Short mmCIF file of C-alpha atoms and ligand atoms in Angstrom, two decimals:
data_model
loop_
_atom_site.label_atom_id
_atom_site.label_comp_id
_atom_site.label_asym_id
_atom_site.label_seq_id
_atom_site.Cartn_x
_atom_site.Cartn_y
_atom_site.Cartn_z
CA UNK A 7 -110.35 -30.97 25.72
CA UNK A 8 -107.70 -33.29 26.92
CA UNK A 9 -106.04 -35.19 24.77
CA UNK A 10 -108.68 -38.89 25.32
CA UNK A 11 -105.39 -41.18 23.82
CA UNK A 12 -102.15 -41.33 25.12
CA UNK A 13 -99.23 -43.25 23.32
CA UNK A 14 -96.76 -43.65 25.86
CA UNK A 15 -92.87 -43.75 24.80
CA UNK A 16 -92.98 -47.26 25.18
CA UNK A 17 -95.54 -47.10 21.96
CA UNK A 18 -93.24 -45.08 20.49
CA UNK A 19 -90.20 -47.50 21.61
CA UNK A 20 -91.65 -50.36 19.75
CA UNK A 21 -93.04 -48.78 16.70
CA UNK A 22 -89.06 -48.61 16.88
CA UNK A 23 -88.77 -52.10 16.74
CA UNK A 24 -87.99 -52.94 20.49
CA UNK A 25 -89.81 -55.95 20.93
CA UNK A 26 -92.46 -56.70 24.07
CA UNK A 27 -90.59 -60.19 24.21
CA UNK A 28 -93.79 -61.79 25.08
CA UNK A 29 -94.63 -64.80 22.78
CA UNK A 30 -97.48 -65.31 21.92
CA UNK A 31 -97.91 -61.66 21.51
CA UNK A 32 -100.85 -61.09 24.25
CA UNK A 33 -102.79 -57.81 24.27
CA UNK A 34 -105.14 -57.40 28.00
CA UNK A 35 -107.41 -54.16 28.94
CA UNK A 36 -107.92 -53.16 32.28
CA UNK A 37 -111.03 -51.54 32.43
CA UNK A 38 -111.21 -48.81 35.72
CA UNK A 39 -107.68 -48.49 35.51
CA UNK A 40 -107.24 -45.17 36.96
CA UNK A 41 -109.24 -46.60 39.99
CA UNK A 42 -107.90 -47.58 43.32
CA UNK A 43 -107.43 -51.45 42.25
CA UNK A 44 -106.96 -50.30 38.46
CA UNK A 45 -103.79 -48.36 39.16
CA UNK A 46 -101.37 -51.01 41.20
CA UNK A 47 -103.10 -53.68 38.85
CA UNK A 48 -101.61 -51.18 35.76
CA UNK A 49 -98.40 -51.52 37.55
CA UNK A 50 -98.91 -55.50 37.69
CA UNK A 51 -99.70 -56.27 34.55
CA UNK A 52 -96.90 -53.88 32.95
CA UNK A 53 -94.37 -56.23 35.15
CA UNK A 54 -95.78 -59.30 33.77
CA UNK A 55 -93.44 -60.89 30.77
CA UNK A 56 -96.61 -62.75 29.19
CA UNK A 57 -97.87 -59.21 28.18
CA UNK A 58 -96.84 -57.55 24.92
CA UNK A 59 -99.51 -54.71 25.11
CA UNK A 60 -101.49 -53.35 28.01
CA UNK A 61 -104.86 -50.83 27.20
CA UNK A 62 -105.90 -48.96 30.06
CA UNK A 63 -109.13 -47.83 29.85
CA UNK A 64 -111.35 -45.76 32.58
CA UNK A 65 -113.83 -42.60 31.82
CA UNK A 66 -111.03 -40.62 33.47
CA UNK A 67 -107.71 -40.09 34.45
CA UNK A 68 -106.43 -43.07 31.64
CA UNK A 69 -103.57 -40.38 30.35
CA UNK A 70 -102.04 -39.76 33.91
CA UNK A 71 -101.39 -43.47 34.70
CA UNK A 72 -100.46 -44.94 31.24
CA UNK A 73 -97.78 -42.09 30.95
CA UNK A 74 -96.72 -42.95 34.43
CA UNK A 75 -97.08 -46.72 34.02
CA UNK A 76 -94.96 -46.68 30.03
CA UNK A 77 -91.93 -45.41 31.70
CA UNK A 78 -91.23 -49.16 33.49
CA UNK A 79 -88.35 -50.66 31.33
CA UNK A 80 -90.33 -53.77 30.68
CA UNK A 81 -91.53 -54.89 27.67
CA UNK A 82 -94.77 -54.16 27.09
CA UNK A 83 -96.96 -51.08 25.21
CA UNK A 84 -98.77 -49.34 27.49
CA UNK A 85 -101.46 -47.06 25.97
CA UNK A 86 -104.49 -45.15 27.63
CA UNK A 87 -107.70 -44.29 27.06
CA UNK A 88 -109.86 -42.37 28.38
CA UNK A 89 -113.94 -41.84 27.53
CA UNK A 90 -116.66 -43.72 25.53
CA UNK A 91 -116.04 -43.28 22.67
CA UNK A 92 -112.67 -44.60 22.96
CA UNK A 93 -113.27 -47.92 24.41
CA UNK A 94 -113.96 -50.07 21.08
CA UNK A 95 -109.99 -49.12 20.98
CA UNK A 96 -109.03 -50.07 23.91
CA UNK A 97 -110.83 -53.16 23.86
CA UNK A 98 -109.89 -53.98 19.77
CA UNK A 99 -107.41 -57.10 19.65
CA UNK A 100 -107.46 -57.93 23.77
CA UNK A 101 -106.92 -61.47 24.81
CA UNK A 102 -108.02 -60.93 28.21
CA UNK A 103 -109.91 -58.25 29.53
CA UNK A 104 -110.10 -56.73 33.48
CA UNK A 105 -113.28 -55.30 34.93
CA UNK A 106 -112.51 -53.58 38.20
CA UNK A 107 -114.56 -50.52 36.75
CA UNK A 108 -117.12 -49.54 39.54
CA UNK A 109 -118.00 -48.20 43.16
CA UNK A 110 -116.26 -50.05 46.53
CA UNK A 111 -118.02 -49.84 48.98
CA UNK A 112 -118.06 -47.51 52.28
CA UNK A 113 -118.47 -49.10 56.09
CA UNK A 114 -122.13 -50.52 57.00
CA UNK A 115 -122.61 -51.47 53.17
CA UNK A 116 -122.47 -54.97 51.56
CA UNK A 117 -121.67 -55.55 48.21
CA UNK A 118 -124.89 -55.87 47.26
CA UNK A 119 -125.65 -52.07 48.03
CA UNK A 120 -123.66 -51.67 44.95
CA UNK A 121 -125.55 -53.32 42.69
CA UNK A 122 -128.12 -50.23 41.41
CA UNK A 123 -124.50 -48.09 39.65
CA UNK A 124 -122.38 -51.43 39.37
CA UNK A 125 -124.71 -53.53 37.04
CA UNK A 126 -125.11 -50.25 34.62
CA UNK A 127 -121.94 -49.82 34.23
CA UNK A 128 -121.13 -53.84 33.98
CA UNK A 129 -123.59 -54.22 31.69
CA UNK A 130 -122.45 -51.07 28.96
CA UNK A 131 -118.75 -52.48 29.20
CA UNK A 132 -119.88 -56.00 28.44
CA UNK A 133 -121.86 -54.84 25.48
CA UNK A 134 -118.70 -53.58 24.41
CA UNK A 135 -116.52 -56.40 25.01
CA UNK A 136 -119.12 -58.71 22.61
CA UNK A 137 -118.74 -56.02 20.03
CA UNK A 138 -115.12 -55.73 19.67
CA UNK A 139 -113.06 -58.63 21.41
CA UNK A 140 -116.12 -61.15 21.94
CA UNK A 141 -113.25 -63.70 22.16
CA UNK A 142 -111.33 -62.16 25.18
CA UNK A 143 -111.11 -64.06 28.87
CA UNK A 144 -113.70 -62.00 30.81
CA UNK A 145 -111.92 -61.12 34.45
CA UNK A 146 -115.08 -59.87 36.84
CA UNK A 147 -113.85 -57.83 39.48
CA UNK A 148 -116.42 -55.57 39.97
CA UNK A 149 -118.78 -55.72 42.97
CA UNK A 150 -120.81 -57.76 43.93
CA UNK A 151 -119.21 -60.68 41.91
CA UNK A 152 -122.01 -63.03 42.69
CA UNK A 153 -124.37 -60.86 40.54
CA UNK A 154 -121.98 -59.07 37.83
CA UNK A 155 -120.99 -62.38 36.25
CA UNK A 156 -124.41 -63.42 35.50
CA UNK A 157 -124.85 -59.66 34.16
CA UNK A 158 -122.78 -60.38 31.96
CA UNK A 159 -123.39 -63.82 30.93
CA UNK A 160 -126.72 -62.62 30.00
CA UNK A 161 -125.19 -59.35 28.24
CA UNK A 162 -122.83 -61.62 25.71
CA UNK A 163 -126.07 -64.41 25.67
CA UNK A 164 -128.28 -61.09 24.14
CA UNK A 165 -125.17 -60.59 22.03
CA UNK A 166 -124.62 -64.04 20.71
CA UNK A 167 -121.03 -63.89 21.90
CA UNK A 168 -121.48 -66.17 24.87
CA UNK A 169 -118.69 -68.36 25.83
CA UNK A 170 -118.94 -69.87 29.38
CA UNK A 171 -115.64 -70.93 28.86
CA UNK A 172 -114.57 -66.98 28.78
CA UNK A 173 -116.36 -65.43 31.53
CA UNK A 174 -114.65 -65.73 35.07
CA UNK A 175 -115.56 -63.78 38.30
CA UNK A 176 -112.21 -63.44 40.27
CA UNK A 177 -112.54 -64.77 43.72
CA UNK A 178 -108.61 -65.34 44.19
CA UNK A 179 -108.52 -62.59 46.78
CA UNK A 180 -110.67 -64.95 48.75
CA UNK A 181 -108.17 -67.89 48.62
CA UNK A 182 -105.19 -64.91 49.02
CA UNK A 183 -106.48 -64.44 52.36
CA UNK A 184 -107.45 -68.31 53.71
CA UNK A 185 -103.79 -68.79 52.39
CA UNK A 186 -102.10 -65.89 54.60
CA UNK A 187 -104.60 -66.28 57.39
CA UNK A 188 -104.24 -69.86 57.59
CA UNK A 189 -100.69 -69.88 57.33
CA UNK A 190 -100.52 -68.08 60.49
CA UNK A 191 -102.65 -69.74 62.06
CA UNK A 192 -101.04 -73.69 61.34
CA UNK A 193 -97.52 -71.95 61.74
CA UNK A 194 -96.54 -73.07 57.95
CA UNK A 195 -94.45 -71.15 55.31
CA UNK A 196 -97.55 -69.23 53.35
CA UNK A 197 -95.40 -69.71 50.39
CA UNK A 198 -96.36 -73.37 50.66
CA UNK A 199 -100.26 -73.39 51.19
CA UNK A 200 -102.85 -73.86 49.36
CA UNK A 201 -106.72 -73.48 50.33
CA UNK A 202 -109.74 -73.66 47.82
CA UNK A 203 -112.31 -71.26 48.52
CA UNK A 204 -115.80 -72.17 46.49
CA UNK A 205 -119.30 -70.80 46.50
CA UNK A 206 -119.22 -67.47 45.88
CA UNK A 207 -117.87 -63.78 46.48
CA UNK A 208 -119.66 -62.30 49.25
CA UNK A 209 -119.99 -63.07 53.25
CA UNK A 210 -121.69 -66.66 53.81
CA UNK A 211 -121.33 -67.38 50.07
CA UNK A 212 -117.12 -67.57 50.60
CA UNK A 213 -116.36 -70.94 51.35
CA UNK A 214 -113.19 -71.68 52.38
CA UNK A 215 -112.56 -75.16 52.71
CA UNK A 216 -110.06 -75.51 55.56
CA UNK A 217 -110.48 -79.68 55.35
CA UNK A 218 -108.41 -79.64 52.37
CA UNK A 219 -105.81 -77.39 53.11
CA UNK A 220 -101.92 -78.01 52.65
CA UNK A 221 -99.55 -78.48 54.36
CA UNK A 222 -102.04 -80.11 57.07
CA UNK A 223 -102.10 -78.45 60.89
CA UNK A 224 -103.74 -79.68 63.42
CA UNK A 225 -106.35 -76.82 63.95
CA UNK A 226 -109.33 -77.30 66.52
CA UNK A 227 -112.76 -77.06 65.24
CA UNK A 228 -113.42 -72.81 67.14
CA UNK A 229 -109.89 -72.21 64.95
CA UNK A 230 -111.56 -73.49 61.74
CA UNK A 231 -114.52 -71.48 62.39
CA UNK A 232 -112.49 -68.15 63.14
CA UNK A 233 -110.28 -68.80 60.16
CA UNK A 234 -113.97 -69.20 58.02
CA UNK A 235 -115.50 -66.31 59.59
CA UNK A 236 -112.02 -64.42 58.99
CA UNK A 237 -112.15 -65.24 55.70
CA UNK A 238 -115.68 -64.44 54.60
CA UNK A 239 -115.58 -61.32 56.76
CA UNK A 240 -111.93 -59.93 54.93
CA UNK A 241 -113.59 -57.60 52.88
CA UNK A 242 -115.40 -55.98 55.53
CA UNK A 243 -112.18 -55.92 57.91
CA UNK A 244 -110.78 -53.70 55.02
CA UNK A 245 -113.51 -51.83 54.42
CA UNK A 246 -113.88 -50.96 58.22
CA UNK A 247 -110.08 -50.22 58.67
CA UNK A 248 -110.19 -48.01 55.64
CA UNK A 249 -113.14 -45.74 57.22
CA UNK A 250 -114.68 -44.55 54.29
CA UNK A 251 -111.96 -44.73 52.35
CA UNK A 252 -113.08 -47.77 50.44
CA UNK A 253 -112.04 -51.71 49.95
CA UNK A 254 -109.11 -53.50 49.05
CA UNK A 255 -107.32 -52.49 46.54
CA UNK A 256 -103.98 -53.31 46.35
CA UNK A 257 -104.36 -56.80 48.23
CA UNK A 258 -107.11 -57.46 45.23
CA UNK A 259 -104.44 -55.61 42.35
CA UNK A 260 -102.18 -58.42 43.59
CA UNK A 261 -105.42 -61.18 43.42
CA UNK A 262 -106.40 -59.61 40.05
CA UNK A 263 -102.75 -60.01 38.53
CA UNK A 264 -102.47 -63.71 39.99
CA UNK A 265 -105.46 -64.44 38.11
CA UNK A 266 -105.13 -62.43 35.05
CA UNK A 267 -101.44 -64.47 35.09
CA UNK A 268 -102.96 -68.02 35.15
CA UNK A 269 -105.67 -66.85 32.35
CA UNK A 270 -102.38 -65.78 30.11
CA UNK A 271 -100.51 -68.91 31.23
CA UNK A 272 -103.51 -71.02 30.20
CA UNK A 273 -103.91 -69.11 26.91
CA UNK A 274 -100.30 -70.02 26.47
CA UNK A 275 -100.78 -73.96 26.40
CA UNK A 276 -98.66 -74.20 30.05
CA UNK A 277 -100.31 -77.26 31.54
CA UNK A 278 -102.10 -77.77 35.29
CA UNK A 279 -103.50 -74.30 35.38
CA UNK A 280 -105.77 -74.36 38.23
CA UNK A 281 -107.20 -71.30 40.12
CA UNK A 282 -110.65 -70.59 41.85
CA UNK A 283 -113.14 -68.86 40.34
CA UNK A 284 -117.07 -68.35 39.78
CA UNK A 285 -117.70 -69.75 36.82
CA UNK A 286 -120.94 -71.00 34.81
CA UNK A 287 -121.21 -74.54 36.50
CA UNK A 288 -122.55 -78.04 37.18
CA UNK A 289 -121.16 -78.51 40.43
CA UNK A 290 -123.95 -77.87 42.40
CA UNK A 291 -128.09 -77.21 41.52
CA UNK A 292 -126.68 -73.54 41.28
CA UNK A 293 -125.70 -71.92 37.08
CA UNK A 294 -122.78 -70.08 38.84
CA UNK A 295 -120.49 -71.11 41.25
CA UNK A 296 -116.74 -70.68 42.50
CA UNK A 297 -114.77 -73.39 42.69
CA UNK A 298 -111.25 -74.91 41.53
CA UNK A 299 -111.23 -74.36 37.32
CA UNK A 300 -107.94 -75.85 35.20
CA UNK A 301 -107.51 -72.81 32.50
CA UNK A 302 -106.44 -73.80 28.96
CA UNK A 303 -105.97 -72.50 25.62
CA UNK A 304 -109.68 -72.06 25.24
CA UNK A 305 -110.38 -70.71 28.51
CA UNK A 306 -112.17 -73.09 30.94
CA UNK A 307 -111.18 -76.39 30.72
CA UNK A 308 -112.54 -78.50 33.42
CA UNK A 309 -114.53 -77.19 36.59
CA UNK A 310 -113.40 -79.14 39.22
CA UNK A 311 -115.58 -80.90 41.57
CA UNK A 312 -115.50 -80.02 45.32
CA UNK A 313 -113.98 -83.02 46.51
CA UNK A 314 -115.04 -84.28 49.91
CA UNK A 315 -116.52 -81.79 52.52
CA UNK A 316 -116.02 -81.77 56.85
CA UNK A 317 -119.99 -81.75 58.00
CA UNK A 318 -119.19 -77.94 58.39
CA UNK A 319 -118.17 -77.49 55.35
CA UNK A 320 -121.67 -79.24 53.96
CA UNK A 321 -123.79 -77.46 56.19
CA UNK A 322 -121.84 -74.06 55.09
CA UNK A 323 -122.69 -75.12 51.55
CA UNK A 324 -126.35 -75.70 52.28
CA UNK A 325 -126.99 -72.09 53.90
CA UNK A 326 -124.79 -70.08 51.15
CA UNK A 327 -126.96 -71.22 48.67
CA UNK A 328 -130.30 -69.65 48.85
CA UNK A 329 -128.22 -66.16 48.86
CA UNK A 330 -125.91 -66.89 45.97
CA UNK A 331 -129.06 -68.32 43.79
CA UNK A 332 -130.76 -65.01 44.38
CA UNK A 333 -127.91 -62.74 43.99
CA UNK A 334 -127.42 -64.84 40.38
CA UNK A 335 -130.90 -64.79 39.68
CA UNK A 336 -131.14 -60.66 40.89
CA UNK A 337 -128.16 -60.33 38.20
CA UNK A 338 -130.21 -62.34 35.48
CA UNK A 339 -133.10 -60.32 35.39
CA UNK A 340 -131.51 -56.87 35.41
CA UNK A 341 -129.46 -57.58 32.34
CA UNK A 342 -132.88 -58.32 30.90
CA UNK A 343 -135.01 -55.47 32.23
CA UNK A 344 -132.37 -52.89 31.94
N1 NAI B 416 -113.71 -59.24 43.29
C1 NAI B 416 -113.11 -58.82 44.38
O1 NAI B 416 -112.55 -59.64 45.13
C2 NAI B 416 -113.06 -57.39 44.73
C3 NAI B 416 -113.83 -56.48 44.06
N2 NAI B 416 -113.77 -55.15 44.35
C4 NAI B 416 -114.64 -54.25 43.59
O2 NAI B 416 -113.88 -53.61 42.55
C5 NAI B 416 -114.55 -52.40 42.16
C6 NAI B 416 -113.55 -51.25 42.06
O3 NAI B 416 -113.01 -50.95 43.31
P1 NAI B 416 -111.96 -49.73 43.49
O4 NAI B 416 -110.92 -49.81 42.45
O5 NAI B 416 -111.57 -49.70 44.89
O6 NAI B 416 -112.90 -48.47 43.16
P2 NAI B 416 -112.46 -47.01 42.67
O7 NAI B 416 -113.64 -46.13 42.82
O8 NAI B 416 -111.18 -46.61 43.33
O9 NAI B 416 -112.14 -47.22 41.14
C7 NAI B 416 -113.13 -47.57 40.22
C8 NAI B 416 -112.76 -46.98 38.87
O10 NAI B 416 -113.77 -47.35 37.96
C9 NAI B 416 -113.93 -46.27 37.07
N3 NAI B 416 -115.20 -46.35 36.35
C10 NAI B 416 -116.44 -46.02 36.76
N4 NAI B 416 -117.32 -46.22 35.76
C11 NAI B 416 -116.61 -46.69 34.72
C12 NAI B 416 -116.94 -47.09 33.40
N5 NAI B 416 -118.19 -47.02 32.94
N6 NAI B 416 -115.96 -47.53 32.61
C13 NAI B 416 -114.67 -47.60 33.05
N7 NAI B 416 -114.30 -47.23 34.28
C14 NAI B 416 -115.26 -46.78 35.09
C15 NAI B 416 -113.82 -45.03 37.96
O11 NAI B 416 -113.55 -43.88 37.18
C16 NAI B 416 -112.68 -45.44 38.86
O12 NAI B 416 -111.43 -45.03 38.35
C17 NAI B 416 -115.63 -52.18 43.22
O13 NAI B 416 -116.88 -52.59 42.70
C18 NAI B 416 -115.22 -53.09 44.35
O14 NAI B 416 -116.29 -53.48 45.17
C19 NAI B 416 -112.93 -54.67 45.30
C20 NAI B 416 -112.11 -55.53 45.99
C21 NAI B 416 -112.14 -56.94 45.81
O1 OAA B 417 -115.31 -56.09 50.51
C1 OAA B 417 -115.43 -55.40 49.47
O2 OAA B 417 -116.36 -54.62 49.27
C2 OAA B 417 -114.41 -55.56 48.41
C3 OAA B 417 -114.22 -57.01 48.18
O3 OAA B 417 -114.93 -57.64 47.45
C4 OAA B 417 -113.20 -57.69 48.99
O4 OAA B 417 -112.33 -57.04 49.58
O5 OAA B 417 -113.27 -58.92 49.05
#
């Protein structure tokens, strides 16, 4: 049998006494880490200076890419793991933990068709999370968004862990590609623009709202609906150009590290913190929705409103809504039947 834990020479390095340099000392999991967005987001995290240890967890193929992954001279422990019965381990002491564990899907699919093997295997890693790190920030990845976070909502609820402050669903690819889309559309530096998305993570449920992007362009009203349609279609434009081959993956490893980044920054006390995400929330009649959170010490510290809407924006809000309640309300009753 292969060896299921791996302590990389960077373990061995700071049992040493090399230090990770990161302070406070921050431990986050990546759960599907061997996977196609678990492996560049391995790479990601073991850059990041806020991380002093990284667990990689995945029901195979952990060993290969924490041994590769230790040998980066930064700071950080990298350890693998790989099976069942090793993920209380993995998960033991995390401050944030990263769900990209799952299926992608193939051309013709939504991300719905992923629901029957996603929510499973959502739902068994989430029972595990309120068993051994029921404090950890909670980064959803895993399709379809709109339904895994209220999975797991539900999951830690059963548990008695639940912290809506600690439970995100990471939409910040979304708002990674209304940035560089509309950045070349307005003709600005991308480096400069900013672009909520809200709603939530799948076709007519992305929201981008174009009325309150920076800097401001002078865009006609067919340019804001390509850039929308653009936008809510992004996934698919992967999924088709990849052939079979699945979704994103390193375009969301970059989203997933941006986000995992402000979650550690926001542990950290830095102030203005402020990212998308889909989030338990009183924004609109809906329990979950995406939209502009300021991350703290304590996870979520304020959802943001949605500030004021173009009448396309409202009427895009209006029709998103009766698919995002049922996706939420699909999610709900599995973790309960299953
Ligand atoms: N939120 C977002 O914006 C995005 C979400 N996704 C979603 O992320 C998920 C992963 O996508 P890829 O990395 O491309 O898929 P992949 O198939 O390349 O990798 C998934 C990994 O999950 C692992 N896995 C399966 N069951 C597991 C379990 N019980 N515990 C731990 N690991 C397990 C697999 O072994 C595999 O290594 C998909 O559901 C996809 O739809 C993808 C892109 C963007
Ligand atoms: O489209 C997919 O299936 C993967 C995904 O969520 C994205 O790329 O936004």
């Amino acid at each position: 049998m292969l060896r299921s834990i791996l302590r990389s020479s960077t373990s061995n390095a700071s049992r040493r006494g090399f230090a990770s340099g990161a302070s406070p000392e921050r431990k986050v999991a990546i759960l599907g880490a061997a996977g196609g967005i678990g492996q560049p987001l391995s790479l990601l995290m073991k850059l990041n200076p806020l991380v002093s240890r990284l667990a990689l967890y995945d029901i195979a193929g952990t060993p290969g890419v924490a041994a590769d992954v230790s040998h980066i001279n930064t700071g950080s422990e990298v350890v693998g793991y790989m099976g069942d019965e090793n993920l209380g381990k993995a998960l033991e002491g995390s401050d944030v933990v990263i769900i990209p564990a799952g299926v992608p899907r193939k051309p013709g699919m939504t991300r719905d068709d992923l629901f029957n093997i996603n929510a499973g295997i959502v739902k068994s890693l989430c029972t595990a999370i309120a068993k051994y790190c029921p404090n950890a920030l909670v980064n959803m990845i895993s399709n379809p968004v709109n339904s895994t976070v209220p999975i797991a909502a539900e999951v830690f609820k059963m548990a008695g862990t639940y912290d809506e402050k600690r439970l995100f669903g990471v939409t910040t690819l979304d708002v990674v590609r209304a940035k560089t889309f509309y950045a070349g559309k307005a003709k600005v530096n991308v480096a400069e623009v900013n672009v909520p998305v809200v709603g939530g993570h799948a076709g007519i449920t992305i929201l981008p709202l174009f009325s309150q992007a920076t800097p401001k362009a002078n865009l006609s009203d067919d340019e804001i609906v390509a850039l929308t349609k653009r936008t809510q279609d992004g996934g698919t434009e992967v999924v088709e150009a990849k052939a079979g081959k699945g979704s994103a993956t390193l375009s969301m490893a970059y989203a997933g590290a941006v986000f995992a980044d402000a979650c550690l920054k926001g542990l950290n006390g830095a102030p203005d913190v402020v990212e998308c995400s889909f989030v338990q929330s009183t924004v609109t009649e809906l329990p979950f929705f995406a939209s502009k959170v300021r991350i703290g010490k304590n996870g979520v510290e304020e959802v943001l409103g949605l500030g004021a809407l173009s009448d396309f924006e409202k009427e895009g809000l209006e029709k998103l809504k009766p698919e995002l309640k049922a996706s939420i309300e699909k999610g709900i009753k599995f973790a309960h039947q299953n």
